[in-house]
Amino acid sequence: MNNQNQPQKVGQRHQLWTSRAVALFFTLFLLSESTIANVKGYGLEIAQQTVSAPSVPLSADKQQRYQEGVKLYQEAQEFQKKGTREGYQEAIAKYQQALKIVQELGLRADQAEILMEIGLVNVYLSEYQQALDLYKQALKIWQELNQPLFEATALSMIGDTYNNMGKTRESLEYLKQAESSFRIQKQFRHLAINLSSISRAYMRLGETKNAINYLNQALEIYRTTFKDGKKEAHTLNSIAFIYSQIGEYEIALTHYNQALKIYREKQDLLGEAEIFKNIGSLHGKLGKHDLALDYLNKALEIQSTKGTLVDRGSTINDIASIYSSRGDYEKAVEYYQKAKLLFNESGWTTLESLSLGSIVSIYRNFLGNNQQALKYTEEVLELNRKTGEKDEEASTLNQQGDIYIQQGDYQLALDHYNEALQIELSITKNPKAAARTLGNIALLYNSLGDSNLSIRTYNQALDIYRKLDNKAQQARTLIYTGGVYQKNGQFNEALTSYNEALKLLNKEDYIYEISIRYGLARTYRDQKDYPRAFEAANLALELSKKHKSSFQEIASIEIIGSIYIAQGDYKNALDSYQKALNGYRQSKLKPKEAETLNTISMAYSFEKQYQQAISTLNEEIKLRQTLKDKTGEAQANYQIAINQRKLENLETALTNIDSAIKIVENIRTNVQNPDLRTSYFATVQNYYKFKINLLMELHKKDPSKGYNAQAIETSEASRARGLVELLTEARANIRKGANPELLAQEKRLQDLINAKEKLRFEIINSDKIKNPVFKANADNLQTEIDELLNQQKQLETKIRQSNPKYANLKYPQPLKLAQIQQQLDKDSLLLQYSLGEERSFLWVVSPTSLDTYELPKKSEIDKASINLFCLISQNSSKPPSATGKENPCQDTKNIKTRQIDLAAEELSKLVLAPVKDKLGKKRLVVVTDGALQYIPFAALADLTAQSTSQRGKEKKNQLDNKPKDNRGGGLIPEIDNLPPATNSNYQPLFINHEIVNLPSASTIAIQRQELANRSSTNKKTLAILADPVYNADDAKIRLQNARNKETKPKPSDSLGIELERSALKRSADILNRQGWGRLPGTRTEADTILKLVPDGDRLTVFDFDANYNWATSSALNQFRILHFATHGFVNDANPELSGIVLSLVDKQGKDIRGYLRLGDLFNLDYPADLIVLSACETGLGKEIQGEGLVGLTRGLMYAGGERLVVSLWQVSDEGTAVFMQEFYKEMLQESKSPNEALRATQLKMWSQEKWRNPNYWAAFAFLGEWR
């Protein structure tokens, strides 16, 4: 409390204040890397201050009062020296009493000094916000007193405190101000301290180059300007630590030894202890555990007599880490608990919370006690929030997310990860930590079965690590990415990832190298390249033994066992697995023990020792239940069911598979994001397929017990659940009652996604893609789009959670047989297919009966389906995504109609032969599976076909004596003009049957509930959009009054030159396009349809008006029929980006929003009786097991479309125009229902030779309500 000799005094205080706060942050940073920093002298060696004189002259009576303050100040310092929580609290009380006195006396400088002291003690207690407030009060005083050195010191302290709070950007702002001031004042000692603080801020951000650069500047000042050996050694120690964090272990050791030499010369035992501790930790990273413990115990021996509580706690914490690395987890917990108690006694809440975090990690990852781990994380989280340490709070949230994943609580895990990510991106702005969290989210996506989203998220993390030049974390991320590729069967990509990771490693990174060898072994194993698999696994084993890493050694043996089992060498597999099991049990690694029991059971099963396999799996289930691992428990029950079935214990197997399905249903329900719920459901479809097979076996043994009814109910429970739930949400108006701010955020996100996707699309579909610069831009845009799509998914979940309606929403259960039958009328039959690996099944359901049939296995049906699809689509579209291989259609050329007929007959024999005599002339409501989803059943062969002449009479009768086409020279011939006889007996199925497509029986049930009270009485007939303007080169832009003066095709030449020149088809495969070409036939199509509707009963838009604003207008909800005649496209990678193409430019040729995407449809209200998309492939989508085709159809159903007519492949501009003209004529003139009109149109087109090829008439499918 004396301002004499100001520079010297400020130097002492700044060193004291800053070294403590800086050391704390250093500790925090190191702890974030799972090591506690060596920090010396907390609360010790406090600089003795002269306190005999006040900062301004005082009268005698005030001098006495001042001396009372001096006494309190000195007492506070003594309490502070104790370095305990109680000591700090007593110190604060004394300082506050002294502060009150100097405030009474008006001693502003003394007041500021005491404020900074109280702030520093609050830092010791991890009360960072309070410290920050006190420092800012002091700063204001120093500024008012015009004391630049004190002011810069306060700025530095504020910067350090922000750093401790994880607010690194704010920290750097203050630290850089302090740096500039110190340089101007030439206060180099203060500058050196401040440079070290800046270094640590950059380390928190993962910017190691900047961190080392600033430390080297500080080192030069200590070494050259002040020749301060101790400070030089301390800085060398800091530099060494950074090198150890980035894997530069040799450089780190060199710097440690330089520092150690100086400390020995200075006889600084605490300094030596600090170096011993850090060298010990480094050896621990290198797997030299005995050597590490030697160094750490040397450090502890010194600290036990001379060090602080924090010194001892820090070293004990590192000893615990070594025991953990050695696999002695109970000993590790014991030492972590000791460290925790010391940190608690010292008052360092931050360090206490980080020791607790290490205990959490052991309980979760090794001892398998998730409940205990979760209990400790709640304690840690409370401490994090108390201290305001946002980075540590995010870290704890990540740990909680990890635990929830292990327990199968995926939604809770995702919520915690997203909360952590929000902190790291928005509050702490810590890219390295954000990358870590992104890695966790990617792992979760993989667990939920969304491998594409997982890879994209890992790539986001990888991009961050590359920018930070963090090679070790790049390698780690590539290892995880390789694992996703390997699991997904993308072996070349997996090998590329692993080998790229290998190139990034230093020789000391043995843990990562072992992980890479594991990945390579698994990948080669799955490729059946067993020699290479064994080579990689044995290399991992050798490395593990070399570094005395027991965990990795056991894991290597386990992987060797997996190679033996893949090779069919079950005896050696069991030997290896048993060794691994014993090792895991000895190490008390319950999660790994459970995994190994599972693989042992598989070996027993392959050896046909089914009962032994079941016993082993029951052991596993007990462990899974202890671990609260629901996913693992479900899998084990499923495998028991498989073994029980092999023992012919079918009823027992049914009990086990029911237990598995009950668990996965609960897990699925708890995942709130619909896309992730769907991807997870796809991963467990094998459970449902197994149960169906089992029930049908039981049915074969005893047809009287209704097992076949249970089988179709299981089939119903396994399909299109996501769509049913979306329709339920639509009915409940979930989005309409959502938080408007969240909806506004969603709209901004969607706009941003649209803008970036448009830019990317323009590059990849032009010659620009050949330019490396543009290609890089396109790749960057894709990365940004992926990130935005992730944000959009998270926001969708928030929108649901924020709506009170969602909490009360009850999703319908899948229909039982009686409920399915209630959906059918006497003229309809339901044909529901389930394709299986061993055999497939068909259920034929009427309102009063159920018949079941066994069909060939899935691979045969898929093969025939793909063959027919390739032929019938004439290669204008991609084949079903179920193939997962190269395009099987690529070699088919010059396709003849007869080839299609024969392919249709071949597929029909596989899927319809058993029921051909039972179909009569019923309406067929079809629920398909696998590649059958891409096949229009209208084009399948009627296996009851008669002779051509008989068919002619039959067809004539079926037209119900409707009037003939009186247009004269029209496009469609008289019905008497039958197709010529062929060598094939092919007759399309639609001749005798209406065909209705459904994703599941439950979808029509929920749709009927939604639409029960909807009326179309007061609605107008038709709103139609056609012939948009796609690019600025369109002739309409160059003409005045383009819309009115556009030359329209005359009726007589509507199929003439203009249409013939339309080389561009309605393509959905955006990767093969070169922009969108005009479709003049859509105008012809629209004009012809409009002639059937009175002017006042229709709404029409062409050209520039056929735009996004029109398509999203509320005016459309006043029409019964909505018709879009334009391009459409499907995005398999990101179904939400699939869409309908509207006008992309305005009348001036400027770009406008022109894509109506799937995401847009979920925000629209289209309460139409019928929605027609005469665009190509609009009925297709990404095939997801258990959900079917995910594309535009579900968005249109959600928006309110009761019936849909969509296309399955590209049809020529002319062919589409012809089809639609006749379809609307049948509906609007002949008063047929949409499904009846579709069938009549198909019949007319098939009856004329020009249009007989199914490519023209079978492309359009009907979905939805047939009544």
Coordinates of N, CA and C in Angstrom, one line a residue, residues 357-358 360-361 364-365 373-374 376-378 380-382 384 389-406 412-424 433-444:
G357 N -12.9 -35.3 -13.3 CA -13.1 -35.7 -14.7 C -12.3 -37.0 -15.1
S358 N -11.1 -37.1 -14.5 CA -10.3 -38.2 -14.8 C -10.9 -39.5 -14.2
V360 N -14.1 -39.9 -13.7 CA -15.2 -40.2 -14.6 C -14.8 -41.1 -15.7
S361 N -13.7 -40.7 -16.3 CA -13.2 -41.4 -17.5 C -12.9 -42.8 -17.2
R364 N -16.1 -44.8 -16.6 CA -16.9 -45.0 -17.8 C -16.2 -45.9 -18.8
N365 N -14.9 -45.6 -19.1 CA -14.3 -46.3 -20.2 C -13.7 -47.7 -19.8
A373 N -20.0 -43.0 -13.0 CA -19.4 -42.0 -13.8 C -20.3 -40.8 -13.9
L374 N -21.6 -41.1 -14.2 CA -22.6 -40.0 -14.3 C -22.7 -39.2 -13.1
Y376 N -20.4 -38.6 -10.9 CA -19.2 -37.7 -10.8 C -19.3 -36.6 -11.8
T377 N -19.9 -36.9 -13.0 CA -19.9 -35.8 -13.9 C -20.9 -34.7 -13.5
E378 N -21.9 -35.0 -12.8 CA -22.9 -34.0 -12.2 C -22.1 -33.1 -11.2
V380 N -18.9 -32.6 -11.2 CA -17.9 -31.8 -12.0 C -18.6 -30.6 -12.7
L381 N -19.8 -30.9 -13.3 CA -20.5 -29.9 -14.0 C -20.9 -28.7 -13.1
E382 N -21.3 -29.1 -11.9 CA -21.7 -28.1 -10.9 C -20.5 -27.2 -10.6
N384 N -17.9 -26.7 -12.6 CA -17.6 -25.9 -13.8 C -18.4 -24.7 -13.9
E389 N -16.1 -21.7 -15.8 CA -15.2 -22.2 -16.8 C -15.9 -22.9 -18.0
K390 N -16.1 -22.1 -19.0 CA -17.0 -22.6 -20.1 C -16.3 -23.8 -20.9
D391 N -15.0 -23.7 -21.1 CA -14.3 -24.8 -21.8 C -14.5 -26.1 -21.0
E392 N -14.3 -26.0 -19.7 CA -14.4 -27.2 -18.9 C -15.9 -27.7 -18.8
E393 N -16.8 -26.8 -18.8 CA -18.2 -27.1 -18.8 C -18.5 -27.9 -20.1
A394 N -18.0 -27.4 -21.2 CA -18.2 -28.1 -22.5 C -17.5 -29.5 -22.5
S395 N -16.4 -29.6 -21.9 CA -15.7 -30.9 -21.8 C -16.5 -31.9 -20.9
T396 N -17.1 -31.4 -19.8 CA -17.9 -32.3 -19.0 C -19.2 -32.7 -19.7
L397 N -19.8 -31.8 -20.5 CA -21.0 -32.1 -21.3 C -20.6 -33.2 -22.3
N398 N -19.4 -33.1 -22.8 CA -19.0 -34.2 -23.8 C -18.9 -35.5 -23.0
Q399 N -18.4 -35.5 -21.8 CA -18.3 -36.8 -21.1 C -19.6 -37.4 -20.8
Q400 N -20.6 -36.5 -20.5 CA -21.9 -37.0 -20.2 C -22.5 -37.5 -21.5
G401 N -22.3 -36.9 -22.6 CA -22.8 -37.4 -23.9 C -22.2 -38.8 -24.2
D402 N -20.9 -39.0 -23.9 CA -20.3 -40.3 -24.1 C -21.0 -41.4 -23.3
I403 N -21.3 -41.0 -22.0 CA -22.0 -42.0 -21.1 C -23.4 -42.3 -21.7
Y404 N -24.1 -41.3 -22.1 CA -25.5 -41.6 -22.6 C -25.4 -42.4 -23.9
I405 N -24.4 -42.3 -24.7 CA -24.3 -43.1 -25.9 C -24.1 -44.6 -25.5
Q406 N -23.3 -44.8 -24.5 CA -23.1 -46.2 -24.0 C -24.4 -46.8 -23.4
L412 N -30.3 -37.9 -25.6 CA -29.7 -37.1 -24.5 C -28.2 -36.9 -24.9
A413 N -27.5 -37.9 -25.5 CA -26.1 -37.7 -25.9 C -26.0 -36.5 -26.9
L414 N -26.9 -36.5 -27.9 CA -26.8 -35.5 -28.9 C -27.1 -34.1 -28.3
D415 N -28.1 -34.1 -27.4 CA -28.4 -32.8 -26.7 C -27.1 -32.2 -26.0
H416 N -26.5 -33.1 -25.3 CA -25.3 -32.7 -24.5 C -24.1 -32.3 -25.4
Y417 N -23.9 -33.0 -26.5 CA -22.9 -32.6 -27.4 C -23.2 -31.3 -28.1
N418 N -24.4 -31.1 -28.4 CA -24.8 -29.8 -29.1 C -24.7 -28.7 -28.1
E419 N -25.0 -28.9 -26.9 CA -24.8 -27.8 -25.9 C -23.3 -27.5 -25.7
A420 N -22.5 -28.5 -25.7 CA -21.0 -28.3 -25.6 C -20.6 -27.5 -26.9
L421 N -21.0 -27.9 -28.0 CA -20.6 -27.3 -29.3 C -21.0 -25.9 -29.4
Q422 N -22.2 -25.6 -28.9 CA -22.6 -24.2 -28.9 C -21.7 -23.3 -28.0
I423 N -21.3 -23.9 -26.9 CA -20.4 -23.1 -26.0 C -19.0 -22.9 -26.7
E424 N -18.5 -23.9 -27.4 CA -17.2 -23.8 -28.0 C -17.2 -22.9 -29.2
A433 N -11.4 -27.4 -29.3 CA -12.5 -28.1 -28.5 C -13.7 -28.4 -29.4
A434 N -14.0 -27.5 -30.3 CA -15.2 -27.7 -31.1 C -15.0 -28.9 -32.0
A435 N -13.7 -29.1 -32.5 CA -13.4 -30.2 -33.4 C -13.5 -31.5 -32.6
R436 N -13.1 -31.5 -31.3 CA -13.3 -32.7 -30.5 C -14.8 -33.0 -30.4
T437 N -15.6 -32.0 -30.1 CA -17.0 -32.3 -30.0 C -17.7 -32.8 -31.3
L438 N -17.2 -32.2 -32.4 CA -17.7 -32.7 -33.7 C -17.4 -34.1 -33.9
G439 N -16.2 -34.5 -33.4 CA -15.8 -35.9 -33.5 C -16.7 -36.8 -32.7
N440 N -17.2 -36.4 -31.6 CA -18.1 -37.1 -30.8 C -19.5 -37.2 -31.4
I441 N -19.9 -36.1 -32.0 CA -21.2 -36.1 -32.7 C -21.1 -37.0 -33.9
A442 N -20.0 -37.0 -34.6 CA -19.8 -37.9 -35.8 C -19.9 -39.4 -35.3
L443 N -19.3 -39.7 -34.2 CA -19.4 -41.1 -33.7 C -20.8 -41.5 -33.4
L444 N -21.6 -40.5 -32.8 CA -23.0 -40.8 -32.5 C -23.8 -41.0 -33.8

